[in-house]
PDB file of C-alpha atoms in Angstrom:
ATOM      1  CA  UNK A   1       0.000   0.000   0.000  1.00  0.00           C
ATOM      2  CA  UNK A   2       1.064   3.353  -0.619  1.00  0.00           C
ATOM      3  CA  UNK A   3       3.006   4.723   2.363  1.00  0.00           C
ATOM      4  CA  UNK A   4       4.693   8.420   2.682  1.00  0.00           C
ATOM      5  CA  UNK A   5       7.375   9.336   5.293  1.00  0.00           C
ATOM      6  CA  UNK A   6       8.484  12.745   6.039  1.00  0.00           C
ATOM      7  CA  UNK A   7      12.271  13.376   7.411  1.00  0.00           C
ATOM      8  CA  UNK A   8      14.216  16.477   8.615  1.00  0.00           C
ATOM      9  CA  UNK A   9      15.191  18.490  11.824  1.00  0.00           C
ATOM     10  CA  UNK A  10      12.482  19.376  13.611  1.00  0.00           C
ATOM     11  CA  UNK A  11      14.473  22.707  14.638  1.00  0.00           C
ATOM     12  CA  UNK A  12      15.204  25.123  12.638  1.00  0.00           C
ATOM     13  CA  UNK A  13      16.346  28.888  13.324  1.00  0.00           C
ATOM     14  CA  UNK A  14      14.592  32.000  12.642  1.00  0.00           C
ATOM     15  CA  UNK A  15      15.721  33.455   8.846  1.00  0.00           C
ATOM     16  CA  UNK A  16      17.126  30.240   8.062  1.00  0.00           C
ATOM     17  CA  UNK A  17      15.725  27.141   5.719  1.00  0.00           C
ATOM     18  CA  UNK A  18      13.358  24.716   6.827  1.00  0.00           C
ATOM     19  CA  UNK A  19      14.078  21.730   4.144  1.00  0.00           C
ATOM     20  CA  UNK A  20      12.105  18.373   4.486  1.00  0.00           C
ATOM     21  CA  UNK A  21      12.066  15.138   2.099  1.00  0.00           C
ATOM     22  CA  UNK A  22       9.347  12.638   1.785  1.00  0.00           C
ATOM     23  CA  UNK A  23      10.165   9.136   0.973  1.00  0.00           C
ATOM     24  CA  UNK A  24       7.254   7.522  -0.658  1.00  0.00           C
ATOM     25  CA  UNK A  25       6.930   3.956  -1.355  1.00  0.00           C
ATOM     26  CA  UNK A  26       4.149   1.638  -2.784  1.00  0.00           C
ATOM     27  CA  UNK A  27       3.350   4.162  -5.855  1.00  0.00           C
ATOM     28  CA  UNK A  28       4.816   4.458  -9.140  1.00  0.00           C
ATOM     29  CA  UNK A  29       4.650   8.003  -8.753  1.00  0.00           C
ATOM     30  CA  UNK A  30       4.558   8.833 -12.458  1.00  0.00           C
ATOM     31  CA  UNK A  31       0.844   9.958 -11.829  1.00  0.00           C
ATOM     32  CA  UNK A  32      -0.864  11.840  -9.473  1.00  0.00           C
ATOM     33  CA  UNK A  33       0.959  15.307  -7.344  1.00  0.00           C
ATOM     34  CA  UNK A  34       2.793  15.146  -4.430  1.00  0.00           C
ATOM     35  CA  UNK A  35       1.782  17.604  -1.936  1.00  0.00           C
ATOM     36  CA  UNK A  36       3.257  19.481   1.411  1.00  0.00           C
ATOM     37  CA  UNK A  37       0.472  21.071   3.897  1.00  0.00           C
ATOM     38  CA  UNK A  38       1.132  22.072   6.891  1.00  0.00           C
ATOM     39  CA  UNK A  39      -0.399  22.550  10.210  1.00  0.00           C
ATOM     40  CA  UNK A  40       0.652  25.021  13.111  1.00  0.00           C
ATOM     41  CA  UNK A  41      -0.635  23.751  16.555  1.00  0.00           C
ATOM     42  CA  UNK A  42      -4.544  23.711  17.277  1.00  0.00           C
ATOM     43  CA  UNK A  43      -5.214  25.397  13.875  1.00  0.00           C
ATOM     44  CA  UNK A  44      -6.515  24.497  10.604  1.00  0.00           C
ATOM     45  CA  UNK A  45      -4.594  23.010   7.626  1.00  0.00           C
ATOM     46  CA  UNK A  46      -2.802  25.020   5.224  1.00  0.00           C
ATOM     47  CA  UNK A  47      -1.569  23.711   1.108  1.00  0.00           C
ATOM     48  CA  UNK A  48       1.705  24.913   0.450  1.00  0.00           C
ATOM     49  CA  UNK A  49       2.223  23.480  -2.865  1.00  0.00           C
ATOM     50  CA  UNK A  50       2.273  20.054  -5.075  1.00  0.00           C
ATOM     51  CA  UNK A  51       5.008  18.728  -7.315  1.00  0.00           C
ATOM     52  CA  UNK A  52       4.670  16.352 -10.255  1.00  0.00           C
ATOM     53  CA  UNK A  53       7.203  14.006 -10.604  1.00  0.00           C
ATOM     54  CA  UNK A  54       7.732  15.867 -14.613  1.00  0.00           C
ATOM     55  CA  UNK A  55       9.133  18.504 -11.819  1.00  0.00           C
ATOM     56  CA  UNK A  56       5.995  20.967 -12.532  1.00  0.00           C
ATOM     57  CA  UNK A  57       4.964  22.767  -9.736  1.00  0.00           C
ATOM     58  CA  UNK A  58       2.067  24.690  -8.559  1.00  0.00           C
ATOM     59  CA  UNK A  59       2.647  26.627  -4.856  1.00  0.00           C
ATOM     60  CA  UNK A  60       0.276  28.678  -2.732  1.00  0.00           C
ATOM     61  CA  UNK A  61       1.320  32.822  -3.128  1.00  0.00           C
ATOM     62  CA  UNK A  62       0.652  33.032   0.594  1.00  0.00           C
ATOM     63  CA  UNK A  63       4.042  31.673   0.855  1.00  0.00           C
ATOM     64  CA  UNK A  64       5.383  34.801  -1.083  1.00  0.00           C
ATOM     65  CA  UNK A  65       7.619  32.431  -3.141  1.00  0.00           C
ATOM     66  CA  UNK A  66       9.058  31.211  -0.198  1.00  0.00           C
ATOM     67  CA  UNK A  67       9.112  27.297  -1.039  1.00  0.00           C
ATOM     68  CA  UNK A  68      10.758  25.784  -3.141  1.00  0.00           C
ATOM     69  CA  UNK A  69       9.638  21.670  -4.507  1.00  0.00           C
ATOM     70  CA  UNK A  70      12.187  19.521  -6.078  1.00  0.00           C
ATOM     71  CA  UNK A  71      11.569  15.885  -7.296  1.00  0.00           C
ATOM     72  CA  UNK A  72      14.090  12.927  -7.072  1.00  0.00           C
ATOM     73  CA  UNK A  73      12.286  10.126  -8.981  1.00  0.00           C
ATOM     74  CA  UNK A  74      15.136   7.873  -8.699  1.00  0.00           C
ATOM     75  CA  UNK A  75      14.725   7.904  -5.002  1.00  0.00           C
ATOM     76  CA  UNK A  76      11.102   8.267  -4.829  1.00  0.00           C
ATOM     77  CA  UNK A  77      11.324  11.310  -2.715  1.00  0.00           C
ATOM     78  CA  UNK A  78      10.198  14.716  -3.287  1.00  0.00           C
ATOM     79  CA  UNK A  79      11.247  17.935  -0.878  1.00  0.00           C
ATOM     80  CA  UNK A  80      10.458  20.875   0.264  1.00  0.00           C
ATOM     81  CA  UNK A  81      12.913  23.717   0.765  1.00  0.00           C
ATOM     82  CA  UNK A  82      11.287  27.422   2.719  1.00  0.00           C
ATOM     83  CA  UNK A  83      13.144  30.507   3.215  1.00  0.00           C
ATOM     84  CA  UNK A  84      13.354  32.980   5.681  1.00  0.00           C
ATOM     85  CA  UNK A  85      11.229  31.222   8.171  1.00  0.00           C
ATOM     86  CA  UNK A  86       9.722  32.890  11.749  1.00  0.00           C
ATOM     87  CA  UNK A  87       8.012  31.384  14.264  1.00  0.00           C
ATOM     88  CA  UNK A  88       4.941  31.470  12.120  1.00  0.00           C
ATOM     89  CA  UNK A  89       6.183  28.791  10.279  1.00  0.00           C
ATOM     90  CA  UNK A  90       6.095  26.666  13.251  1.00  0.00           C
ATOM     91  CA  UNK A  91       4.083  23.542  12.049  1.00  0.00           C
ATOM     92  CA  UNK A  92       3.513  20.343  11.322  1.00  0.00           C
ATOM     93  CA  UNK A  93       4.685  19.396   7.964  1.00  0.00           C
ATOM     94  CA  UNK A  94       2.583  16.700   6.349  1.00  0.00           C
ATOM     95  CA  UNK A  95       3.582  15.156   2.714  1.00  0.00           C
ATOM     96  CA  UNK A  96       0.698  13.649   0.706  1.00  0.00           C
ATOM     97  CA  UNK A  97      -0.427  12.574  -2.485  1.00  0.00           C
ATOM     98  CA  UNK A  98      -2.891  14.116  -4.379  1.00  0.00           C
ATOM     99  CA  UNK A  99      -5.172  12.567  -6.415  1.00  0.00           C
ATOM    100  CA  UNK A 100      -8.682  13.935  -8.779  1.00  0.00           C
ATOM    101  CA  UNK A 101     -10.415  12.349  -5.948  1.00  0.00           C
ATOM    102  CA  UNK A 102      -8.989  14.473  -3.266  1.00  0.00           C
ATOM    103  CA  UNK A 103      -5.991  13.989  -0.647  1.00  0.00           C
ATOM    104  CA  UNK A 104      -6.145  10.192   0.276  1.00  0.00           C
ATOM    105  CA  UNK A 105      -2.562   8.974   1.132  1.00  0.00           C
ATOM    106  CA  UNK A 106      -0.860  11.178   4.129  1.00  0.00           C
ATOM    107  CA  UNK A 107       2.848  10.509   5.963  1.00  0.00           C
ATOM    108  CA  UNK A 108       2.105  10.616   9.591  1.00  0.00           C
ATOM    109  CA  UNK A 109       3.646  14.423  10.216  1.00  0.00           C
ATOM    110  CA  UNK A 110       6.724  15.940  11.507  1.00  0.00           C
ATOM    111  CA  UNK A 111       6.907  18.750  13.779  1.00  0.00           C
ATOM    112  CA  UNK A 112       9.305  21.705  12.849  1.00  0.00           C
ATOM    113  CA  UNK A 113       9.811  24.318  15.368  1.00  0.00           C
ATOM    114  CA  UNK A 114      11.506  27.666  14.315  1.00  0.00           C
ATOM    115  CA  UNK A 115      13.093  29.111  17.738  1.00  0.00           C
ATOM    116  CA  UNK A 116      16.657  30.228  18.284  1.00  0.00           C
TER     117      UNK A 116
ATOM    118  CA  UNK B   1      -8.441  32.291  -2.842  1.00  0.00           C
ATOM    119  CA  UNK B   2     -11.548  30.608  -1.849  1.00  0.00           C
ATOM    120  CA  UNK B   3     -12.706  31.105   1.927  1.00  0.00           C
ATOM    121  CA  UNK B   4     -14.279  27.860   2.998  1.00  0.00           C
ATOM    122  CA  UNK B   5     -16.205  28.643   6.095  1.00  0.00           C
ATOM    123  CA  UNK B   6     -17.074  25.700   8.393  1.00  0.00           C
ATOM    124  CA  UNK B   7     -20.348  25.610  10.983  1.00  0.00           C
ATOM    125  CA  UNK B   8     -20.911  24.997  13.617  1.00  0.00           C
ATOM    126  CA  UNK B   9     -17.544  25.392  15.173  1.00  0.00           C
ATOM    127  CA  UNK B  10     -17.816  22.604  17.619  1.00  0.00           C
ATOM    128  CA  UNK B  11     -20.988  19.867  17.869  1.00  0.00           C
ATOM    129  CA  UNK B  12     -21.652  18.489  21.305  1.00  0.00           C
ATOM    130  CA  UNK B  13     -23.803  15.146  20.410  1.00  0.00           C
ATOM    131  CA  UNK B  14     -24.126  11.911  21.528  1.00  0.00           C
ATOM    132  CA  UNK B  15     -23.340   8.754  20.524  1.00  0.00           C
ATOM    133  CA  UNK B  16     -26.263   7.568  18.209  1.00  0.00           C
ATOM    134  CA  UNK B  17     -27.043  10.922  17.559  1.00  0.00           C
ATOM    135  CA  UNK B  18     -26.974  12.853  13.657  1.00  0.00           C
ATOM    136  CA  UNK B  19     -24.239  15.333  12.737  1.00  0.00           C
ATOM    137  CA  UNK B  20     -24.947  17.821   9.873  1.00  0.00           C
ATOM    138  CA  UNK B  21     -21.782  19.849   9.257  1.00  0.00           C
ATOM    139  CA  UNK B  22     -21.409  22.985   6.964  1.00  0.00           C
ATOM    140  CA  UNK B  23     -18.945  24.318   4.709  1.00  0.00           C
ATOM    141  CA  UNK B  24     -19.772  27.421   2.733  1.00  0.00           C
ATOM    142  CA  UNK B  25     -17.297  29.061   0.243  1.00  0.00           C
ATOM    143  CA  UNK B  26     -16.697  32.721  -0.992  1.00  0.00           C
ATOM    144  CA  UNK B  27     -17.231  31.238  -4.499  1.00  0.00           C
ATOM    145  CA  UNK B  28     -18.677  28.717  -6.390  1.00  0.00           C
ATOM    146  CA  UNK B  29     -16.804  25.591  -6.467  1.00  0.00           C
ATOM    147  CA  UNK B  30     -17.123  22.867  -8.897  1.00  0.00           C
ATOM    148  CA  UNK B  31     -18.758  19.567  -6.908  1.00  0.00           C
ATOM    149  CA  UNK B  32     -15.796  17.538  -8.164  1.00  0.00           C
ATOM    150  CA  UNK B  33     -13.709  19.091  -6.028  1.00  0.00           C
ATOM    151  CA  UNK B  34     -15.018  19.065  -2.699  1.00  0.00           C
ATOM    152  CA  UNK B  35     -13.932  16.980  -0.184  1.00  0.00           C
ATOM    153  CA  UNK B  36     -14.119  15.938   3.518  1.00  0.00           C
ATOM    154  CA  UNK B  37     -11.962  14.884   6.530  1.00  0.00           C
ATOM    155  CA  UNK B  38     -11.581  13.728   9.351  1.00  0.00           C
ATOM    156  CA  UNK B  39      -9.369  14.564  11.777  1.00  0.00           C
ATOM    157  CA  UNK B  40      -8.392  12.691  15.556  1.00  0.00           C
ATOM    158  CA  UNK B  41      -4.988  14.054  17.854  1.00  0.00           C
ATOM    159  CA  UNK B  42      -2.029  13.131  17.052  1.00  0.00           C
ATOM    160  CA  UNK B  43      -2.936  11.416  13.705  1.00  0.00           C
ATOM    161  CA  UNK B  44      -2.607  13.454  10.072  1.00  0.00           C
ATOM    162  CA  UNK B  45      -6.190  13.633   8.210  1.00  0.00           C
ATOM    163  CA  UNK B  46      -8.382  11.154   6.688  1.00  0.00           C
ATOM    164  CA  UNK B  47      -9.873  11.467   3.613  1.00  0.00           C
ATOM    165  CA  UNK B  48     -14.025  10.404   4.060  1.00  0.00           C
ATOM    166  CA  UNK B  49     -15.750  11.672   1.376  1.00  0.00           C
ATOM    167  CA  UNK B  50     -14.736  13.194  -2.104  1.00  0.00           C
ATOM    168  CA  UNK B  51     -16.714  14.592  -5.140  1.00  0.00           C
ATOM    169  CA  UNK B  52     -18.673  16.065  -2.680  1.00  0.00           C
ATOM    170  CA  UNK B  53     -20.713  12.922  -1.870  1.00  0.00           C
ATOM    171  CA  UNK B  54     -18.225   9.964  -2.977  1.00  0.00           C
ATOM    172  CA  UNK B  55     -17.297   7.903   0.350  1.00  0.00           C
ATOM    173  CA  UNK B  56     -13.590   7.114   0.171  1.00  0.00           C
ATOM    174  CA  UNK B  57     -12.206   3.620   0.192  1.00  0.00           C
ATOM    175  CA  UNK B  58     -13.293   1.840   3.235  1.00  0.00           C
ATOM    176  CA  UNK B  59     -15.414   4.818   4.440  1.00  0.00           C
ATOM    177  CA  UNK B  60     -18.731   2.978   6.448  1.00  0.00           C
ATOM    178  CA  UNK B  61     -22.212   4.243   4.474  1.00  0.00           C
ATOM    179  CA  UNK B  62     -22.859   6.382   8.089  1.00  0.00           C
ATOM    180  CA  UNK B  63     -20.882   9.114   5.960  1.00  0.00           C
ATOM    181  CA  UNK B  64     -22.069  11.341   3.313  1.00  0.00           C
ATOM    182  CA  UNK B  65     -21.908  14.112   1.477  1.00  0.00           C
ATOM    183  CA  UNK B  66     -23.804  16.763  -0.635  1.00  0.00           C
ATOM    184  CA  UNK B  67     -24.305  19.643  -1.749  1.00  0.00           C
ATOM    185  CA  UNK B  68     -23.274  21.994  -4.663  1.00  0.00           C
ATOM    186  CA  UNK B  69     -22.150  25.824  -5.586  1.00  0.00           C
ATOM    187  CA  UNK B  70     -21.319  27.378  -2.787  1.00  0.00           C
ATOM    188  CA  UNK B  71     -22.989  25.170   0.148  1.00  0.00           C
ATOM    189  CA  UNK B  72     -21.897  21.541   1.148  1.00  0.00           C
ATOM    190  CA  UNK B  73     -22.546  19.754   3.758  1.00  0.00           C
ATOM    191  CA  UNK B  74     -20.951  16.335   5.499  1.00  0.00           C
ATOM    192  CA  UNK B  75     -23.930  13.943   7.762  1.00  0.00           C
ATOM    193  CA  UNK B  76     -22.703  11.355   9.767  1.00  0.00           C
ATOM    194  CA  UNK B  77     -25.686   9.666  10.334  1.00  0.00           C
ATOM    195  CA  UNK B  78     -25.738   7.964  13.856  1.00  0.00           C
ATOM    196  CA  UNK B  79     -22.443   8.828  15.760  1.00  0.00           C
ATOM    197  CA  UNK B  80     -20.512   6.021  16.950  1.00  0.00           C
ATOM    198  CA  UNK B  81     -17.830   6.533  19.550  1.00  0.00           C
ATOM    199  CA  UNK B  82     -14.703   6.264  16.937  1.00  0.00           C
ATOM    200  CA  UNK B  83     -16.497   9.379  14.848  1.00  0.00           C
ATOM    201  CA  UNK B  84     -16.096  11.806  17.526  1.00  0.00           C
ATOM    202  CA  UNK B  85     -12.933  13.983  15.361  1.00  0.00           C
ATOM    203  CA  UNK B  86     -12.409  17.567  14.150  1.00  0.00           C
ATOM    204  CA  UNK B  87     -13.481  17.476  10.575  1.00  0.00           C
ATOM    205  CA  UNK B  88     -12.020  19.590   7.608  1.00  0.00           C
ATOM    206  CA  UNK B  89     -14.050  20.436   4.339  1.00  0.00           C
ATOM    207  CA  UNK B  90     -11.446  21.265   1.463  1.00  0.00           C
ATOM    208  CA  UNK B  91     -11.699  22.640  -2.098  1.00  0.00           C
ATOM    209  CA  UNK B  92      -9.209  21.785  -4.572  1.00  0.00           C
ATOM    210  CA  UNK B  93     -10.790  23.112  -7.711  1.00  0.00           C
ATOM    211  CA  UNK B  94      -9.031  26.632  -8.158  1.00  0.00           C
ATOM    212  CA  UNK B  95      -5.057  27.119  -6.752  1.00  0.00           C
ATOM    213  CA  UNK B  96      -4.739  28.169  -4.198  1.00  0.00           C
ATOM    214  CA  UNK B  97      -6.767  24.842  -2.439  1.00  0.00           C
ATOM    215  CA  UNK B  98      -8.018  25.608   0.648  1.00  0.00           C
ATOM    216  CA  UNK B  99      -9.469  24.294   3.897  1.00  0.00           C
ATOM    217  CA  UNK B 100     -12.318  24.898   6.460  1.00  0.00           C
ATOM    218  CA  UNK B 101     -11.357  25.608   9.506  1.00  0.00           C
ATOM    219  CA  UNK B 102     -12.765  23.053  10.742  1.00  0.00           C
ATOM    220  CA  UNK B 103     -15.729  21.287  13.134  1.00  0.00           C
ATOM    221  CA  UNK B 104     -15.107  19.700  16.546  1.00  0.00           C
ATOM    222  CA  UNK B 105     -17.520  16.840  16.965  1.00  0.00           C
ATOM    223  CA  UNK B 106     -17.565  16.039  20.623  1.00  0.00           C
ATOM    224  CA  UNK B 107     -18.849  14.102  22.877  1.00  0.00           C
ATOM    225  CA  UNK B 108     -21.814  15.310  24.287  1.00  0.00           C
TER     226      UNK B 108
END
């Protein structure tokens, strides 16, 4: 079955680059987009952009052009690079894979914290 | 973007009870890309119900979904303990896609 696993420090410090992969396994990947949304603590979820694995991209402008998605189909992984984070970054960072029938394969979250 | 707005905020119910949840949007969104989920601590979201009233894989028939334009709506027709979640309405027809902020079914 298709499974999705985020990785990365879980620390990261204000202004600097928050950079997460997701490993993805049990999918082809040649169809569908691979998405990152996020969720800061006791609040709602928030899209910050899919990837294909062609490498076409499609990010949410809230982000300012911020983020940054890059593809490695040899690995299976795809990652997410942000700039100049604050603490309003502070989140959980899901990966997931998006489908014409909505979100329906999630990695189980990692919490990044931006503090100094 | 699209504003989905989500009501009521939180549902106090019992178990055996009916849940209606709302999601309205700022603008009309194609049925084909509505969805629903569900939500429990600790755990990243579920998918339920897609296509506005399409139950996910393995999603029990006490789900479902309708609605169209701007005005959808999730019923979970007789609550059963494990249903008791925060659940998120989403629209992924026009970029940015966006969420609800969500309904807190509780226990009553």
């Amino acid at each position: 079955q298709v499974q999705l696993q985020e990785s990365g420090p879980g620390l990261v410090k204000p202004s600097g680059t928050l950079s997460l992969t997701c490993t993805v396994s049990g999918d082809s990947i040649t169809k569908n987009n691979w998405n990152w949304i996020r969720q800061p603590p006791g609040k709602k979820l928030e899209w910050i952009g899919y990837i294909f694995n062609s490498g076409s991209t499609n990010s949410n402008p809230s982000l300012k052009s911020r983020a940054t998605l890059s593809f490695d189909t040899s690995k299976k992984q795809f990652s997410l690079k942000l700039t100049s984070v604050t603490a309003a970054d502070t989140a959980i960072y899901y990966c997931a894979r998006g489908t014409v029938a909505g979100v329906d394969h999630w990695g189980q979250g990692t919490l990044v914290t931006v503090s100094s | 973007e699209i504003v989905l707005t989500q009501s009521p905020g939180t549902l106090s119910l019992s178990p055996g009870e009916r849940a209606t949840l709302s999601c309205r949007a700022s603008q009309t969104v194609s049925s084909t890309y509505l969805a629903w989920y569900q939500q429990k601590p600790g755990q990243p979201p579920r998918l339920l119900i897609y296509g506005t009233s399409t139950r996910a894989t393995g999603i029990p028939d006490r789900f479902s979904g309708s609605g169209s334009g701007t005005d959808f709506s999730l019923t979970i027709s007789r609550l059963e303990p494990d249903d008791f979640a925060v659940y998120y309405c989403q629209q992924y027809d026009r970029s940015p896609q966006t969420f609800g902020q969500g309904t807190k079914v509780e226990i009553k």
